Short mmCIF file of C-alpha atoms in Angstrom, two decimals:
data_model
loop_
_atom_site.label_atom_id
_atom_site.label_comp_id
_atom_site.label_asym_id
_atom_site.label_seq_id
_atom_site.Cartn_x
_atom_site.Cartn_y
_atom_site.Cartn_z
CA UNK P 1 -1.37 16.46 13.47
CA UNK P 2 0.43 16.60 16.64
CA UNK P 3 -2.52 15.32 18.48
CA UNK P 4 -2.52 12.06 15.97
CA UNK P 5 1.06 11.94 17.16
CA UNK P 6 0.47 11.41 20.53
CA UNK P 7 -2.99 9.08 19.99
CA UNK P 8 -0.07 6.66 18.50
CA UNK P 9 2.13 7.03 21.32
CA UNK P 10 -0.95 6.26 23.67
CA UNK P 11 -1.58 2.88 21.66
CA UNK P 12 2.18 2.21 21.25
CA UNK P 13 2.74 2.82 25.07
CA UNK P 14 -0.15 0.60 26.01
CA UNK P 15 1.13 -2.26 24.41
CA UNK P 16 5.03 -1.26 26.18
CA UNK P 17 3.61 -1.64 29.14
CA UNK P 18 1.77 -4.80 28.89
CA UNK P 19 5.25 -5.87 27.30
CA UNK P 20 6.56 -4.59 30.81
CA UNK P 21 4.18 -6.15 33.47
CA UNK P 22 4.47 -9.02 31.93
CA UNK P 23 7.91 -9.19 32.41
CA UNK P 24 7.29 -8.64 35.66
CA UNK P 25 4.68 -10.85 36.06
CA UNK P 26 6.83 -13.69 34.87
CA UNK P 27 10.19 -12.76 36.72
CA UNK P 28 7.86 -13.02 39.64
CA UNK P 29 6.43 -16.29 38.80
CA UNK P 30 9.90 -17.64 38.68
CA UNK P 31 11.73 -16.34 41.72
CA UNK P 32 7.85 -17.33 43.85
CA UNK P 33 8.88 -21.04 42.67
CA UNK P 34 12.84 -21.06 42.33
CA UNK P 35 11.75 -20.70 46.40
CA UNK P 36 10.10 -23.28 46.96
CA UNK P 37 12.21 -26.15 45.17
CA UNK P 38 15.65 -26.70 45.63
CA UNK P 39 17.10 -27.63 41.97
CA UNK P 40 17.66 -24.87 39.54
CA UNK P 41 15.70 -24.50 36.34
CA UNK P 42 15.90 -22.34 33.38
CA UNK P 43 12.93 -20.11 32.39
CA UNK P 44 12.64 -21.76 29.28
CA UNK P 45 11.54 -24.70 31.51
CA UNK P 46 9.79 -22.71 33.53
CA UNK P 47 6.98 -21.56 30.64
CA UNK P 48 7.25 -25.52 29.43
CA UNK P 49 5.93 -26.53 32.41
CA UNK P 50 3.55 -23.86 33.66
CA UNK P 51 2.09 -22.95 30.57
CA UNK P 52 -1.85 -23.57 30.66
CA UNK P 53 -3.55 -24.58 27.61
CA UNK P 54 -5.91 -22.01 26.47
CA UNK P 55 -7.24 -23.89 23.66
CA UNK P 56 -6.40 -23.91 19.97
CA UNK P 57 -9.36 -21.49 18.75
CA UNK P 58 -9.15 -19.08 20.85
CA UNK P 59 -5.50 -18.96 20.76
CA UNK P 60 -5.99 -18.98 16.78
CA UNK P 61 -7.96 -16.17 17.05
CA UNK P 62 -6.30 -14.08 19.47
CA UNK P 63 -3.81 -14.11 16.77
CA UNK P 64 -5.58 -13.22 14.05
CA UNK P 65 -6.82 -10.56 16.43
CA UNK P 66 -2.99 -9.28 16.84
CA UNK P 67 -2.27 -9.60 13.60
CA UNK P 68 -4.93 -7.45 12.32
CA UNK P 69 -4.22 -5.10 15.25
CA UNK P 70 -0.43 -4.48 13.82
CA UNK P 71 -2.39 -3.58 10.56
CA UNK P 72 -4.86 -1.25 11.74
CA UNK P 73 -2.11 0.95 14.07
CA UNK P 74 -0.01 0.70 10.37
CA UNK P 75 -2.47 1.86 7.75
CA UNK P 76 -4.20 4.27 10.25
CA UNK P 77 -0.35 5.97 10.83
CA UNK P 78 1.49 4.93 8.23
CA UNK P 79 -0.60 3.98 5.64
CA UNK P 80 -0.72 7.93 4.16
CA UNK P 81 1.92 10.32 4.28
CA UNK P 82 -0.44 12.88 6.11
CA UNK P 83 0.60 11.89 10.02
CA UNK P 84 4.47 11.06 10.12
CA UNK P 85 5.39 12.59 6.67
CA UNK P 86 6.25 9.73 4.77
CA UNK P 87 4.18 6.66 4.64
CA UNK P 88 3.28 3.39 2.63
CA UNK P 89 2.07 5.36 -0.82
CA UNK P 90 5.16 7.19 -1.04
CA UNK P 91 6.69 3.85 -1.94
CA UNK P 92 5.73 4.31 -6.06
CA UNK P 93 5.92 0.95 -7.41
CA UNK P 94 4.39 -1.03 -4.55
CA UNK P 95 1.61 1.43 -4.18
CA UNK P 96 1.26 2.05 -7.99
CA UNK P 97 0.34 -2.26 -7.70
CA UNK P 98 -2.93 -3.98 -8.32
CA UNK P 99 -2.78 -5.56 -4.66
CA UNK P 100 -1.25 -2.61 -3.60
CA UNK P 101 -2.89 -2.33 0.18
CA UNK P 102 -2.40 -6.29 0.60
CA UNK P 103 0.98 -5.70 0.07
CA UNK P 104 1.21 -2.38 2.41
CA UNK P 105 -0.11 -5.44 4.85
CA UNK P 106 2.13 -8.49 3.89
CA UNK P 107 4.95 -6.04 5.10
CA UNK P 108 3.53 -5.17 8.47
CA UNK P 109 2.87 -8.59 9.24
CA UNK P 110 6.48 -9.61 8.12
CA UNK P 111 7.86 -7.26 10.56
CA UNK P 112 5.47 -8.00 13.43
CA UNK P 113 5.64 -12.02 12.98
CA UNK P 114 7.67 -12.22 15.78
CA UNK P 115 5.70 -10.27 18.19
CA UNK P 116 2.07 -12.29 17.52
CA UNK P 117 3.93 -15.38 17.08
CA UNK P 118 4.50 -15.37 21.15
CA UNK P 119 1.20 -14.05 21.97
CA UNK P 120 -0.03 -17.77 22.24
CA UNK P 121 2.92 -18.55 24.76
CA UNK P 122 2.07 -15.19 27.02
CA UNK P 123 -1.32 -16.19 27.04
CA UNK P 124 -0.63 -19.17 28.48
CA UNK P 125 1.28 -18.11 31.52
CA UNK P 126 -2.15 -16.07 32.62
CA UNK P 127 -5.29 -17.99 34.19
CA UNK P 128 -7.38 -16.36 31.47
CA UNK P 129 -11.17 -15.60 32.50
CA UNK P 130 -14.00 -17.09 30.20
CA UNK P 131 -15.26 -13.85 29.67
CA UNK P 132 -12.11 -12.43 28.98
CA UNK P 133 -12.06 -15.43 26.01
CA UNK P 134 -15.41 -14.73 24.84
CA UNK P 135 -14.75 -11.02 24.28
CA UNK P 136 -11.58 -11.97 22.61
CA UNK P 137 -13.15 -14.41 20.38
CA UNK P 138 -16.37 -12.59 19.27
CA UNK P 139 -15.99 -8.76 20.48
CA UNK P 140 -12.40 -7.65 18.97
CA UNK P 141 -12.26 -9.19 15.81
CA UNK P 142 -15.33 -7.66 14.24
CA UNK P 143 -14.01 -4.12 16.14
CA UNK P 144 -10.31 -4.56 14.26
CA UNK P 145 -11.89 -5.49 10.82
CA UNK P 146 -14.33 -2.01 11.13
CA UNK P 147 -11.31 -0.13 12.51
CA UNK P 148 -9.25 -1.91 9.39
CA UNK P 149 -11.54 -1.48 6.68
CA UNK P 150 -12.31 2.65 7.55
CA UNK P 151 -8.42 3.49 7.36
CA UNK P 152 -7.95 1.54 4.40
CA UNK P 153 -10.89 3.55 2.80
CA UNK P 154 -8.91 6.75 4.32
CA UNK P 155 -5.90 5.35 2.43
CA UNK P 156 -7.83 4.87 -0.92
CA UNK P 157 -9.36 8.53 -0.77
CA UNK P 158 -6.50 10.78 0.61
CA UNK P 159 -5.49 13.52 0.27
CA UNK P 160 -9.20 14.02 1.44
CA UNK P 161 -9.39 13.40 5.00
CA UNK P 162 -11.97 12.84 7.25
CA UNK P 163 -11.53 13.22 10.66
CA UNK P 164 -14.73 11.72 11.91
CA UNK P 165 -13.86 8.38 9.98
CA UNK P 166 -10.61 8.49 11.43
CA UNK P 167 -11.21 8.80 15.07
CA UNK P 168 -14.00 6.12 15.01
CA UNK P 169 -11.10 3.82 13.16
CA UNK P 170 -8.77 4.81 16.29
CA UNK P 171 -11.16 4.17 18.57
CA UNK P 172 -12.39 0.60 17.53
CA UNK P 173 -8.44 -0.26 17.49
CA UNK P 174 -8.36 1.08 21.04
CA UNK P 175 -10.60 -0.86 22.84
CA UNK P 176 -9.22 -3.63 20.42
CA UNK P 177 -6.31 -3.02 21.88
CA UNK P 178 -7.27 -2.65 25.64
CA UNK P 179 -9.58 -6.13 25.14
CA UNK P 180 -6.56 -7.76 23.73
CA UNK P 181 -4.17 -7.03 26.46
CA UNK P 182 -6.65 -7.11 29.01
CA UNK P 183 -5.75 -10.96 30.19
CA UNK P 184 -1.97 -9.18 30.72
CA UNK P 185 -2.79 -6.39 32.53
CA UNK P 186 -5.27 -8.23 34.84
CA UNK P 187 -2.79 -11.34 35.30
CA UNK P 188 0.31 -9.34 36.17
CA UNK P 189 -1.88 -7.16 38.29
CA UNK P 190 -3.02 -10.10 40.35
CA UNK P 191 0.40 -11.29 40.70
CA UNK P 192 2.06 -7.79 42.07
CA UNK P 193 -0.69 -7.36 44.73
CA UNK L 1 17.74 -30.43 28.61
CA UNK L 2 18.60 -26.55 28.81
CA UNK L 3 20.10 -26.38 25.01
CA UNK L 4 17.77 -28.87 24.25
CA UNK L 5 14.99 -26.88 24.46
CA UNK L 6 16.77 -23.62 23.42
CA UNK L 7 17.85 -25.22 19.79
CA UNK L 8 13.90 -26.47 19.76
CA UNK L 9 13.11 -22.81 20.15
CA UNK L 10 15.42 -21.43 18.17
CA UNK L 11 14.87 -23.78 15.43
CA UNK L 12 11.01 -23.51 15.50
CA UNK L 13 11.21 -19.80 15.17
CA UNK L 14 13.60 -20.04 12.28
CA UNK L 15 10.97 -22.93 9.99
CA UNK L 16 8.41 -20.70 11.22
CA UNK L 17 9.89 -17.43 9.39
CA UNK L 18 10.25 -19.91 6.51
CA UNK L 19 7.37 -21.03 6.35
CA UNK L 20 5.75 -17.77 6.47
CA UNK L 21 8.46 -16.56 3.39
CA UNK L 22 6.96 -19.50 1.48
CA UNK L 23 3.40 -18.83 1.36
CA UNK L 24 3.56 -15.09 1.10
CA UNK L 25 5.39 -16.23 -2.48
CA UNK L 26 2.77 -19.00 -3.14
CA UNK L 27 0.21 -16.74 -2.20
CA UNK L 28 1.19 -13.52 -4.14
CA UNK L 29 1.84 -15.48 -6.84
CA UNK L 30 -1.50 -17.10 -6.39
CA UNK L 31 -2.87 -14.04 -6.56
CA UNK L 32 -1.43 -12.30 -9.38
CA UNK L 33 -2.10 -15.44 -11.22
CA UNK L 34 -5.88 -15.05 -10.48
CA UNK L 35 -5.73 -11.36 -11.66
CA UNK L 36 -4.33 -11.62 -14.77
CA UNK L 37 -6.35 -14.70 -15.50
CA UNK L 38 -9.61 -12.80 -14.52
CA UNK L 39 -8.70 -9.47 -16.99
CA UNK L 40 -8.08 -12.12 -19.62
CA UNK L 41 -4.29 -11.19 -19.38
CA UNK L 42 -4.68 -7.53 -20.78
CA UNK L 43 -2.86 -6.31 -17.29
CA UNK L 44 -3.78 -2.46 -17.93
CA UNK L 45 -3.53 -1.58 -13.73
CA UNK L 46 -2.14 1.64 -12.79
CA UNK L 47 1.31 -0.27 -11.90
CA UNK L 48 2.27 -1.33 -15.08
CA UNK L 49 2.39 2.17 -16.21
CA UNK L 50 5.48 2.52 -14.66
CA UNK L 51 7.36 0.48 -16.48
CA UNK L 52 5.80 1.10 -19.95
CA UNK L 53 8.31 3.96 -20.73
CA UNK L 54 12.04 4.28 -19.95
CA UNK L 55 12.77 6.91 -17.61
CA UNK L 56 15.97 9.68 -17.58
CA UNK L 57 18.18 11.21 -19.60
CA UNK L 58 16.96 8.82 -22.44
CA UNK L 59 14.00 10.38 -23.25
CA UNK L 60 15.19 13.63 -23.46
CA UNK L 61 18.07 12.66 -25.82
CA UNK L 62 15.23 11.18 -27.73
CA UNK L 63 13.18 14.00 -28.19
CA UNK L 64 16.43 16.22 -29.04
CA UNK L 65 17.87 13.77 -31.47
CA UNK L 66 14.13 13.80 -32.73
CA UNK L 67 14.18 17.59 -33.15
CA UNK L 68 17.58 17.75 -35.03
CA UNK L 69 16.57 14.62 -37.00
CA UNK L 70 13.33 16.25 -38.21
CA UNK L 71 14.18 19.99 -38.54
CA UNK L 72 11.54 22.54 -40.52
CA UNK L 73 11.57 22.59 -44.26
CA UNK L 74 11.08 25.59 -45.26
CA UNK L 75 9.36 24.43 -48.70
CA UNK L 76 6.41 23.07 -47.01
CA UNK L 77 3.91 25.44 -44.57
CA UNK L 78 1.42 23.32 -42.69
CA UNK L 79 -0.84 25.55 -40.27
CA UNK L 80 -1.32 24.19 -36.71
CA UNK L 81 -4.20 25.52 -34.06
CA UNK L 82 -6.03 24.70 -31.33
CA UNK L 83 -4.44 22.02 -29.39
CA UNK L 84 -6.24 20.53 -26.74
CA UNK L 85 -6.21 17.97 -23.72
CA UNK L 86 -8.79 16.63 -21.52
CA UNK L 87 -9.19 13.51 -19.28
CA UNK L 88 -10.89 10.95 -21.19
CA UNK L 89 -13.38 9.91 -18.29
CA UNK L 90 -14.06 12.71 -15.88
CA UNK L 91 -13.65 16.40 -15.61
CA UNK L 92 -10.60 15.61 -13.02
CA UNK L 93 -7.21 14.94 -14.09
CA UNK L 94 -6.10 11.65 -12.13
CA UNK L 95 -3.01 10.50 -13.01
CA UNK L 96 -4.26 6.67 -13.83
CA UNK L 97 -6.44 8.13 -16.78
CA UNK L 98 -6.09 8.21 -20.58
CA UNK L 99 -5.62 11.70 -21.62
CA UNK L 100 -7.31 13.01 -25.35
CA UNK L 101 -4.95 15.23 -27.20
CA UNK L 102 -5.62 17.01 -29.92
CA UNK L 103 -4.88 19.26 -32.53
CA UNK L 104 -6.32 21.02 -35.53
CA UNK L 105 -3.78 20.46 -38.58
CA UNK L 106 -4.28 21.29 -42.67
CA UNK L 107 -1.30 21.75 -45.54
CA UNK L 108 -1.36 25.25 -46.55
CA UNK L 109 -0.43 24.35 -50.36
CA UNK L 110 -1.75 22.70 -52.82
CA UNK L 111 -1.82 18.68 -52.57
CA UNK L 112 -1.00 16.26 -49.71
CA UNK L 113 1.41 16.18 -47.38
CA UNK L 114 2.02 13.97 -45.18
CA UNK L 115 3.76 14.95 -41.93
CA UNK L 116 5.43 13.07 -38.96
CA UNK L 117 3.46 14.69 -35.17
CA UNK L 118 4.78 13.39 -32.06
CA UNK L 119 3.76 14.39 -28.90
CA UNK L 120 5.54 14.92 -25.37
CA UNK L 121 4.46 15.75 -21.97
CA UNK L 122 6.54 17.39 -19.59
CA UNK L 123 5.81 17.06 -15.48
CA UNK L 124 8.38 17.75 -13.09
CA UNK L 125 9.05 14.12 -12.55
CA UNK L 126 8.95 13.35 -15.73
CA UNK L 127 10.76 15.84 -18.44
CA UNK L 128 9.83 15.83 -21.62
CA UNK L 129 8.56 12.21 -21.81
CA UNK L 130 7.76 11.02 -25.84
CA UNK L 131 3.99 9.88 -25.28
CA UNK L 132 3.43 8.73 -28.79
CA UNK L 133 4.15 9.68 -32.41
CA UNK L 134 1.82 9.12 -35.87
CA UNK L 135 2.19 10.16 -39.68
CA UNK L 136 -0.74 11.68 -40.94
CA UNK L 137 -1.74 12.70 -44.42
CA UNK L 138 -3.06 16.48 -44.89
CA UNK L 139 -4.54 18.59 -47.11
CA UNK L 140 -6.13 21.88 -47.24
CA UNK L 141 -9.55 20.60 -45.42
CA UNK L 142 -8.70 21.05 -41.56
CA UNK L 143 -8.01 17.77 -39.88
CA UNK L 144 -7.78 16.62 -35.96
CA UNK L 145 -5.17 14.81 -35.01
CA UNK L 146 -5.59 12.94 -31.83
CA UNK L 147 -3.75 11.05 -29.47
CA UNK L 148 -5.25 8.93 -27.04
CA UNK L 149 -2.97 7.43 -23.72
CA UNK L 150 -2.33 7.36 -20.35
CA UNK L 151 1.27 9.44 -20.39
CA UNK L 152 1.75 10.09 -16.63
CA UNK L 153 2.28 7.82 -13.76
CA UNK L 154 1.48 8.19 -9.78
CA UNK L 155 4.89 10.22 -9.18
CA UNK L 156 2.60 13.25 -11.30
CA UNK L 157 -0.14 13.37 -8.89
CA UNK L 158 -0.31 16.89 -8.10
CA UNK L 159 1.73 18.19 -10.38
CA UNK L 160 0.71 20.77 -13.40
CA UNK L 161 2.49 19.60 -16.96
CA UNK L 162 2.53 21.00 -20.20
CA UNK L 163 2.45 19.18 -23.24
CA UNK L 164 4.16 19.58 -26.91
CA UNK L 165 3.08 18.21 -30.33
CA UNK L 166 5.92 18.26 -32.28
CA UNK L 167 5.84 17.86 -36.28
CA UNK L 168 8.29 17.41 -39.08
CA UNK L 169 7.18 20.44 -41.02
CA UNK L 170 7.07 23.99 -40.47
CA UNK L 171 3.96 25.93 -39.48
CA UNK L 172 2.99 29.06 -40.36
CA UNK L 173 5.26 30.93 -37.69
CA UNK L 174 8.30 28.88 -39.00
CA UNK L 175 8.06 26.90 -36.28
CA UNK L 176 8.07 22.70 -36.29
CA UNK L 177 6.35 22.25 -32.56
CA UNK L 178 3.19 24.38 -30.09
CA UNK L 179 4.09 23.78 -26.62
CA UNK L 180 0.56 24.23 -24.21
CA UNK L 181 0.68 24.71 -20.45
CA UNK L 182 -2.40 22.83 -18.67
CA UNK L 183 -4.35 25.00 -16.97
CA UNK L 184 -5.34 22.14 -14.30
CA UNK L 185 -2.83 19.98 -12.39
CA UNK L 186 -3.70 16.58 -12.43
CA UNK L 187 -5.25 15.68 -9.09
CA UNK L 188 -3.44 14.60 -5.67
CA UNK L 189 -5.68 11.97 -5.46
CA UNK L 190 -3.05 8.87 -5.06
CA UNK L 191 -4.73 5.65 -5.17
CA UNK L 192 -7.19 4.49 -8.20
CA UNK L 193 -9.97 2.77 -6.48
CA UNK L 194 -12.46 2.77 -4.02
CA UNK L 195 -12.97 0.63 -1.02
CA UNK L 196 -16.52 -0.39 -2.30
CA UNK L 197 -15.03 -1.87 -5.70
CA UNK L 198 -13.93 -4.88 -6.80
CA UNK L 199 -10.25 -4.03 -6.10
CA UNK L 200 -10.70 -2.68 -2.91
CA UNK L 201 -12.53 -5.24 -1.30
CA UNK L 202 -10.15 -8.02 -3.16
CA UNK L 203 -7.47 -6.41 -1.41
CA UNK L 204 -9.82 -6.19 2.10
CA UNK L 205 -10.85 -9.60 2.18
CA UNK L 206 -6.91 -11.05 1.05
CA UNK L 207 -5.67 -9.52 4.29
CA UNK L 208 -8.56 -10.81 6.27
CA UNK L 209 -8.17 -14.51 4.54
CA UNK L 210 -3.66 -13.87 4.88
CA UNK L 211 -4.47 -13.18 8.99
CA UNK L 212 -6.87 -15.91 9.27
CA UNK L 213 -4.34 -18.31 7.83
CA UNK L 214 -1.33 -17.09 9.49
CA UNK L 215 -2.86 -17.01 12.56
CA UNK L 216 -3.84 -20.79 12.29
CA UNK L 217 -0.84 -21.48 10.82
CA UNK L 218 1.01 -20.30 13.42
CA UNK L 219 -1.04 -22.24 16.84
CA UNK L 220 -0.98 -25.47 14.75
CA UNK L 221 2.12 -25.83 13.47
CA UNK L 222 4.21 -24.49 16.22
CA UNK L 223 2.07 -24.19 19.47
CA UNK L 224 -0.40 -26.99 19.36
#
């Protein structure tokens, strides 16, 4: 259990530290140009001006991506009471419901709606590789909905557990994960050297 | 052009948690709508267990109010025997299943009788909960009495209960109820449905279809 413990702080840290390079990466951006004009401007101005258009699908899907990210970290650790000792089933009359994992999901994407709702703004403060969009369009999705769909069925059947299922799940959100905030760590990267 | 474009912000991220608000309700509703409409309105899912009985100190003032209502007469012997349970549709006790009780009754004397039998279960979440009650008519050919329902709810997974058929005449050890221990608790096992069923993947595919839409929701409306 501990070990599960520590596989979500890998995935939670990951995304901390995209969070923090591109901080970086944008505090960067805006002292590199506060020097070279003379009239001050507000960062807010800053993104309104500098953003790049990454186009309206791909930013669609990225996220949809995100979004089913958030749910795949939540039902694979929170989903079941087995990991943290309490999770989503304890809750009786939600869980006890017809729609009862759709629901489990409505909530983490209430409390995450601010997080993906800016993903289409960071993106657009990165010079964003084709590849990097065609993996993001056609390689994650399909990776989250697999990871998704085998810790829902590890929801439906606990207490049984299978660890095989599981790790496979964790896994395919991983290198979700990674593909997701690759753009990040390679923009912010190529901004600090 | 600073708090311009701070109250744009500010305001676009407050119509966009709005918006979202909105069509959750519109779509749960949807949904529900859909469900009830497709089981032709008999809504018989685990969930509405819950709210079938009335929970607390109720119930057990029931079933003692019950007891001193309908205390032994001693001028009538009925003999009881061989009460039973099992789970209607496998040989494992889930909580979201209708349970078969059962019990072996006849009237000792002469004639009818006819006798009041109202059973309880008892789980530690649930005391002493009245399940249903029946009048039955008996007479000195052996009779089962059965009672067919779904008494617990998902706070008795993994629990053992015990179970009591209570009746408004005495037996033949002067007594007006039999009180059973199960020998099996009912199982841990949480949620009623498997992935590969219609339930599961309704509930698959309405996340996939709820992130597709948010997600275009959210890059037309408020990034395009």
């Amino acid at each position: 259990m501990r070990g599960e413990i520590s596989l979500f702080f890998i995935a939670f840290l990951l995304l901390g530290l995209a969070l923090v390079m591109h901080k970086i990466h944008f505090y960067k951006l805006y002292s590199n140009i506060s020097c070279l004009i003379d009239f001050k401007f507000s960062r807010k101005e800053l993104i309104k001006v500098y953003r790049r258009p990454q186009g309206s699908n791909f930013c669609s899907l990225a996220i949809v991506s995100w979004s089913l990210l958030f749910i795949c970290i939540a039902s694979l650790f929170f989903l079941t009471p087995e990991i943290f000792g309490f999770g989503f089933l304890n809750l009786v009359f939600i869980a006890s419901n017809y729609l009862n994992l759709w629901i489990f999901s409505l909530l983490v994407l209430i409390s995450t709606a601010l997080i993906y709702h800016n993903i289409s703004m960071m993106y657009s403060l990165y010079h964003i590789p084709n590849i990097y969009k065609v993996i993001i369009f056609y390689i994650v999705p399909p990776l989250l909905i697999i990871s998704l769909f085998i810790s829902l069925y590890l929801g439906t059947v606990y207490p049984s557990i299978n660890y095989l299922y599981w790790s496979v799940s964790y896994i395919f959100m991983l290198i979700g994960e990674i593909l997701l905030l690759l753009p990040i760590y390679t923009g912010a990267g190529d901004m600090l050297r | 052009m600073r708090s311009s474009v701070g109250e744009e912000v500010h305001i676009n991220k407050v119509a966009m948690i709005k918006a979202i608000l909105i069509l959750i309700i519109v779509f749960t509703f949807l949904m529900q709508s859909i469900i009830c409409i497709g089981q032709g309105s008999d809504i018989s899912g685990a969930g509405y267990n819950l709210s079938r009985y009335p929970k607390g100190d109720k119930i057990n003032e029931d079933n003692n109010s019950y007891a001193e209502r309908q205390g032994p007469r001693e001028s009538l012997r009925i003999w009881v025997g061989n009460p039973r349970v099992y789970a209607e549709e496998s040989s494992i006790q889930y909580w979201w299943q209708k349970f078969n009780f059962s019990i072996e009754m006849k009237n000792q004397n002469l004639g009818e009788a006819r006798v009041i039998v109202t059973l309880f279960t008892d789980t530690q979440a649930h005391p002493w909960r009245k399940v249903a009650s029946q009048e039955v008519s008996l007479n000195q050919e052996l009779k089962h009495v059965y009672f067919e329902d779904a008494p617990f709810d998902i706070l008795d997974a993994n629990q053992f209960f015990r179970y009591r058929f209570v009746y408004s005449e005495s037996d033949q050890l002067g007594r007006n109820f039999v009180e059973i221990d199960a020998i099996d608790p009912i199982d841990s096992r949480i949620i009623n449905y498997n992935m590969i069923s219609m339930q599961g993947l309704i509930n698959f595919i309405s996340i996939l279809v709820t992130a597709l839409f948010i997600g275009i929701y959210i890059e037309r409306r408020f990034h395009r």
